[in-house]
Short mmCIF file of C-alpha atoms in Angstrom, two decimals:
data_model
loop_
_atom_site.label_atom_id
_atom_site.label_comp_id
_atom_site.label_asym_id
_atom_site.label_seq_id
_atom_site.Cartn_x
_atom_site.Cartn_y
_atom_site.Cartn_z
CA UNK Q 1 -193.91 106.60 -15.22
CA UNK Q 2 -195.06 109.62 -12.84
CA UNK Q 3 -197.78 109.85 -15.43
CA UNK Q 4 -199.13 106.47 -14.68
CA UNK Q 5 -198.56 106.26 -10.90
CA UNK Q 6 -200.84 110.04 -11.10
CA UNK Q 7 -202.99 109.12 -13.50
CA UNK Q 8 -203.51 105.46 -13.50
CA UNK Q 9 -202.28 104.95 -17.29
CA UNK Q 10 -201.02 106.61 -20.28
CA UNK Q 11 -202.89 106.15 -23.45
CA UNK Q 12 -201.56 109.49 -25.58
CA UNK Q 13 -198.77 111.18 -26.62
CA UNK Q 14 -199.14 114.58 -27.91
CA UNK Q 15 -195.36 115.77 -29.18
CA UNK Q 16 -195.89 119.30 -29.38
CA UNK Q 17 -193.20 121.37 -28.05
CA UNK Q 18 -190.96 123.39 -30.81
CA UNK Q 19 -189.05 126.56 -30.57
CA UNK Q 20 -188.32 128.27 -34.13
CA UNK Q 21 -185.23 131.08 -34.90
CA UNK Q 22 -186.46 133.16 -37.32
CA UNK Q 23 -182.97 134.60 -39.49
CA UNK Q 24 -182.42 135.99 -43.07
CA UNK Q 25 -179.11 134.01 -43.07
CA UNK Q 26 -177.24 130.75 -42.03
CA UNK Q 27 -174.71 132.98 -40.50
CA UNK Q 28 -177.44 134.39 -38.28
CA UNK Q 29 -177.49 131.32 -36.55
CA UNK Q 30 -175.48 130.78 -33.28
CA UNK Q 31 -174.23 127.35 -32.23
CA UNK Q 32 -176.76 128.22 -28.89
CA UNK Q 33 -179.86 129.09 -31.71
CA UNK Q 34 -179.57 125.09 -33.56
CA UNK Q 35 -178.77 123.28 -30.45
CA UNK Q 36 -181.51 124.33 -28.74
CA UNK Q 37 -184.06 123.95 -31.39
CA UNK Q 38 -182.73 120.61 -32.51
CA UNK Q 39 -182.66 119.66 -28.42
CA UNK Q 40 -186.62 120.57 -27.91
CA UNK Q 41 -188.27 119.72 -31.28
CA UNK Q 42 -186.42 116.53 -32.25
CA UNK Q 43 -184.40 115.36 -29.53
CA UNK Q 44 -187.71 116.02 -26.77
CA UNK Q 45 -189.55 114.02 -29.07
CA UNK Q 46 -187.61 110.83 -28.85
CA UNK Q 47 -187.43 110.58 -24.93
CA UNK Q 48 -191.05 111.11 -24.71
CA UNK Q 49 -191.75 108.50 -27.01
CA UNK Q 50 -188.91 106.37 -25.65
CA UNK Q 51 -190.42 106.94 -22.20
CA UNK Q 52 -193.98 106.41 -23.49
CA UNK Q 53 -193.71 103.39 -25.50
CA UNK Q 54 -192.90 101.85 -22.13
CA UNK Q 55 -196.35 102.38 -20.53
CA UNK Q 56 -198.88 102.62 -23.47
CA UNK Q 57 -201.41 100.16 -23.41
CA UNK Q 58 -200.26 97.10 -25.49
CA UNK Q 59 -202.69 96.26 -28.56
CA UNK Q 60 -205.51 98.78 -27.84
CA UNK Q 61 -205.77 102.13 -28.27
CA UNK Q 62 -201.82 103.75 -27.49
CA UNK Q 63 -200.95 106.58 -29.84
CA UNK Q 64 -198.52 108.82 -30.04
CA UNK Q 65 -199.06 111.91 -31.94
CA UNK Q 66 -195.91 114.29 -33.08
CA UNK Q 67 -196.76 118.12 -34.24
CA UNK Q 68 -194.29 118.19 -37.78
CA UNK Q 69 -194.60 121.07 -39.76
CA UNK Q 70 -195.59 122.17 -43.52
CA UNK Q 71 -191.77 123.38 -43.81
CA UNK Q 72 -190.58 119.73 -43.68
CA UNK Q 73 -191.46 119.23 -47.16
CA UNK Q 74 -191.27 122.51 -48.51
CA UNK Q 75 -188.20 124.08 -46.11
CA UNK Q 76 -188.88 127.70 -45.01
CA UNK Q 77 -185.82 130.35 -45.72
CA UNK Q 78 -186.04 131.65 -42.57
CA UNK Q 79 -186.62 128.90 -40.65
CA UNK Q 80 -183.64 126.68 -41.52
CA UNK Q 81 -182.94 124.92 -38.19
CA UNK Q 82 -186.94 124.83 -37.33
CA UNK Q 83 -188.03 123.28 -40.80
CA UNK Q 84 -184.74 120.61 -40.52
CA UNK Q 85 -186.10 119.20 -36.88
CA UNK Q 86 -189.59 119.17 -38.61
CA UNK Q 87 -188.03 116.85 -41.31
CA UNK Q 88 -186.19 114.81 -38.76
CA UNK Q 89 -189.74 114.51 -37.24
CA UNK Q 90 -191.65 113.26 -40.07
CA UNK Q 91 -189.05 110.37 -40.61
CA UNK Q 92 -189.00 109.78 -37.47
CA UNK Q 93 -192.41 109.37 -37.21
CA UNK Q 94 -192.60 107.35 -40.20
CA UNK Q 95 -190.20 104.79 -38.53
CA UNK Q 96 -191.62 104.85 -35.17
CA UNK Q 97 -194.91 103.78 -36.41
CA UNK Q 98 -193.27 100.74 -38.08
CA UNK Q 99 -191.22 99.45 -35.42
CA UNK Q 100 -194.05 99.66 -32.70
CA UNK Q 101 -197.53 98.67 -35.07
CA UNK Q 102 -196.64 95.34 -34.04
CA UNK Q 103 -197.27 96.31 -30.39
CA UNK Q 104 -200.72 97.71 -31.20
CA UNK Q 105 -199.60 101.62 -30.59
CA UNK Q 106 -200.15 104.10 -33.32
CA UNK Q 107 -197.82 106.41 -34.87
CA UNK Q 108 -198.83 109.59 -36.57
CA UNK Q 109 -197.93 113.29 -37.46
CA UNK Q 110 -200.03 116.08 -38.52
CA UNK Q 111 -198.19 118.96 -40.02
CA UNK Q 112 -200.08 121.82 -40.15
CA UNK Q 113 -199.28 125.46 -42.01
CA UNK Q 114 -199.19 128.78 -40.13
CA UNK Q 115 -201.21 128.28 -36.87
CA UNK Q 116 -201.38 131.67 -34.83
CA UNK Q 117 -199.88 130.25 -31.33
CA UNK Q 118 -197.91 132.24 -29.08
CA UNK Q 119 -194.57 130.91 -30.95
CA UNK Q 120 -195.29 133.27 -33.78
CA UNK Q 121 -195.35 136.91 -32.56
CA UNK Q 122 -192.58 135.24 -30.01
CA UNK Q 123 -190.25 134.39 -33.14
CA UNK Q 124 -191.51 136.58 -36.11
CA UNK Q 125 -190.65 140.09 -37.11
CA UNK Q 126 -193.82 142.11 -37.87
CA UNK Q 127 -193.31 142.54 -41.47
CA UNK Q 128 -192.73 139.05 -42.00
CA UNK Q 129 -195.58 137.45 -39.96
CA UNK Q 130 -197.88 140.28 -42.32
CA UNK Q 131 -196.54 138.03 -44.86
CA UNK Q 132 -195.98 134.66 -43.70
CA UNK Q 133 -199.67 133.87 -43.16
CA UNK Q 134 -200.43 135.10 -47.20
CA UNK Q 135 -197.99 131.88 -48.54
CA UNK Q 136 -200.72 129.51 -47.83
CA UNK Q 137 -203.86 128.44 -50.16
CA UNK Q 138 -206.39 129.69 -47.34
CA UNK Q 139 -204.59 133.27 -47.46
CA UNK Q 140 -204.65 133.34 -43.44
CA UNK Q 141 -203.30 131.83 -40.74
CA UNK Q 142 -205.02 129.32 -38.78
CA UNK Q 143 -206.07 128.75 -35.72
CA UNK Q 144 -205.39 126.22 -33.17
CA UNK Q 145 -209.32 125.33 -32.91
CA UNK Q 146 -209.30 124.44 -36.42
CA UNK Q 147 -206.47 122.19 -36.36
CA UNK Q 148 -207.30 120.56 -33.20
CA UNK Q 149 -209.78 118.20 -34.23
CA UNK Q 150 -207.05 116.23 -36.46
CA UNK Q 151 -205.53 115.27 -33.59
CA UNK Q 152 -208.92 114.16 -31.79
CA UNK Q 153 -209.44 112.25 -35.06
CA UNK Q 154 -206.17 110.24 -34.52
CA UNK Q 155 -206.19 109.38 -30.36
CA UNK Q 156 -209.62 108.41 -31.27
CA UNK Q 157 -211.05 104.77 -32.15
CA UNK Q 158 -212.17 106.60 -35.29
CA UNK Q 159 -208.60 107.09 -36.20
CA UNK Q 160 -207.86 103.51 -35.12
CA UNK Q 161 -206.78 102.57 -39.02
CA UNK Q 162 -204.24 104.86 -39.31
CA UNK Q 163 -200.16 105.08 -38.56
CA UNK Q 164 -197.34 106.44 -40.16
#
């Protein structure tokens, strides 16, 4: 609502907030660690989109766009709580963009791999981001420039065909 009284309207979401907790065990993990990463990456999610499906413009061009991750599909060892709420986000998204498609606003996720963002030297030991980056096809980490455009592609009228 502050959004549209700023900025006129509202016409995308971007969902891209996470924290990760980067442990070698389940017992590593303090009640503090999952309830905060459940709060920002999955619970954040829904009250944006609650609050944005409110205000989006009706049978145009209103997207919403939710950051998911590689690990929802494959899991991540060390990342137990992270790649759950990255799960919880693809279904999510996946139900989102059925219930509002009628409304004209389109749903979508893109999940990419290892992005170097500030998150990762934030949450990874050395030794294991040497590593981490080496368990993709590419044999490097990306970089936010490179994964940008995908979500260009899907606020645009380009992306207009796709949800879910």
């Amino acid at each position: 609502e502050q959004c549209v009284r700023e900025l006129g309207k509202l016409d995308i979401l971007v969902n891209n907030a996470a924290i990760q907790n980067y442990r070698t065990s389940i017992t590593q993990l303090t009640d503090e660690d999952i309830e905060a990463t459940f709060e920002t990456n999955i619970l954040g999610m829904f009250y944006m989109a609650m609050a944005a499906s409110k205000v989006l413009p009706l049978h145009s061009s209103g997207c919403i766009i939710n950051t998911t991750s590689v690990t929802a599909y494959a899991g991540e060892a060390h990342l137990l709580d992270y790649s759950a709420t990255k799960g919880a986000i693809t279904a999510f998204t996946r139900g989102l963009s059925q219930q509002l498609a009628s409304k004209g606003i389109r749903v979508n996720a893109v999940a990419p791999g290892p992005i170097w963002t500030p998150l990762i030297p934030a949450s990874f030991p050395r030794t294991a981001m040497l590593t981490w980056q080496k368990q993709v096809p590419m044999q490097r980490a990306g970089q936010p420039s490179e994964v940008g455009p995908c979500y260009v592609f899907l606020a645009s009228d380009d992306g207009s065909y796709f949800s879910g």
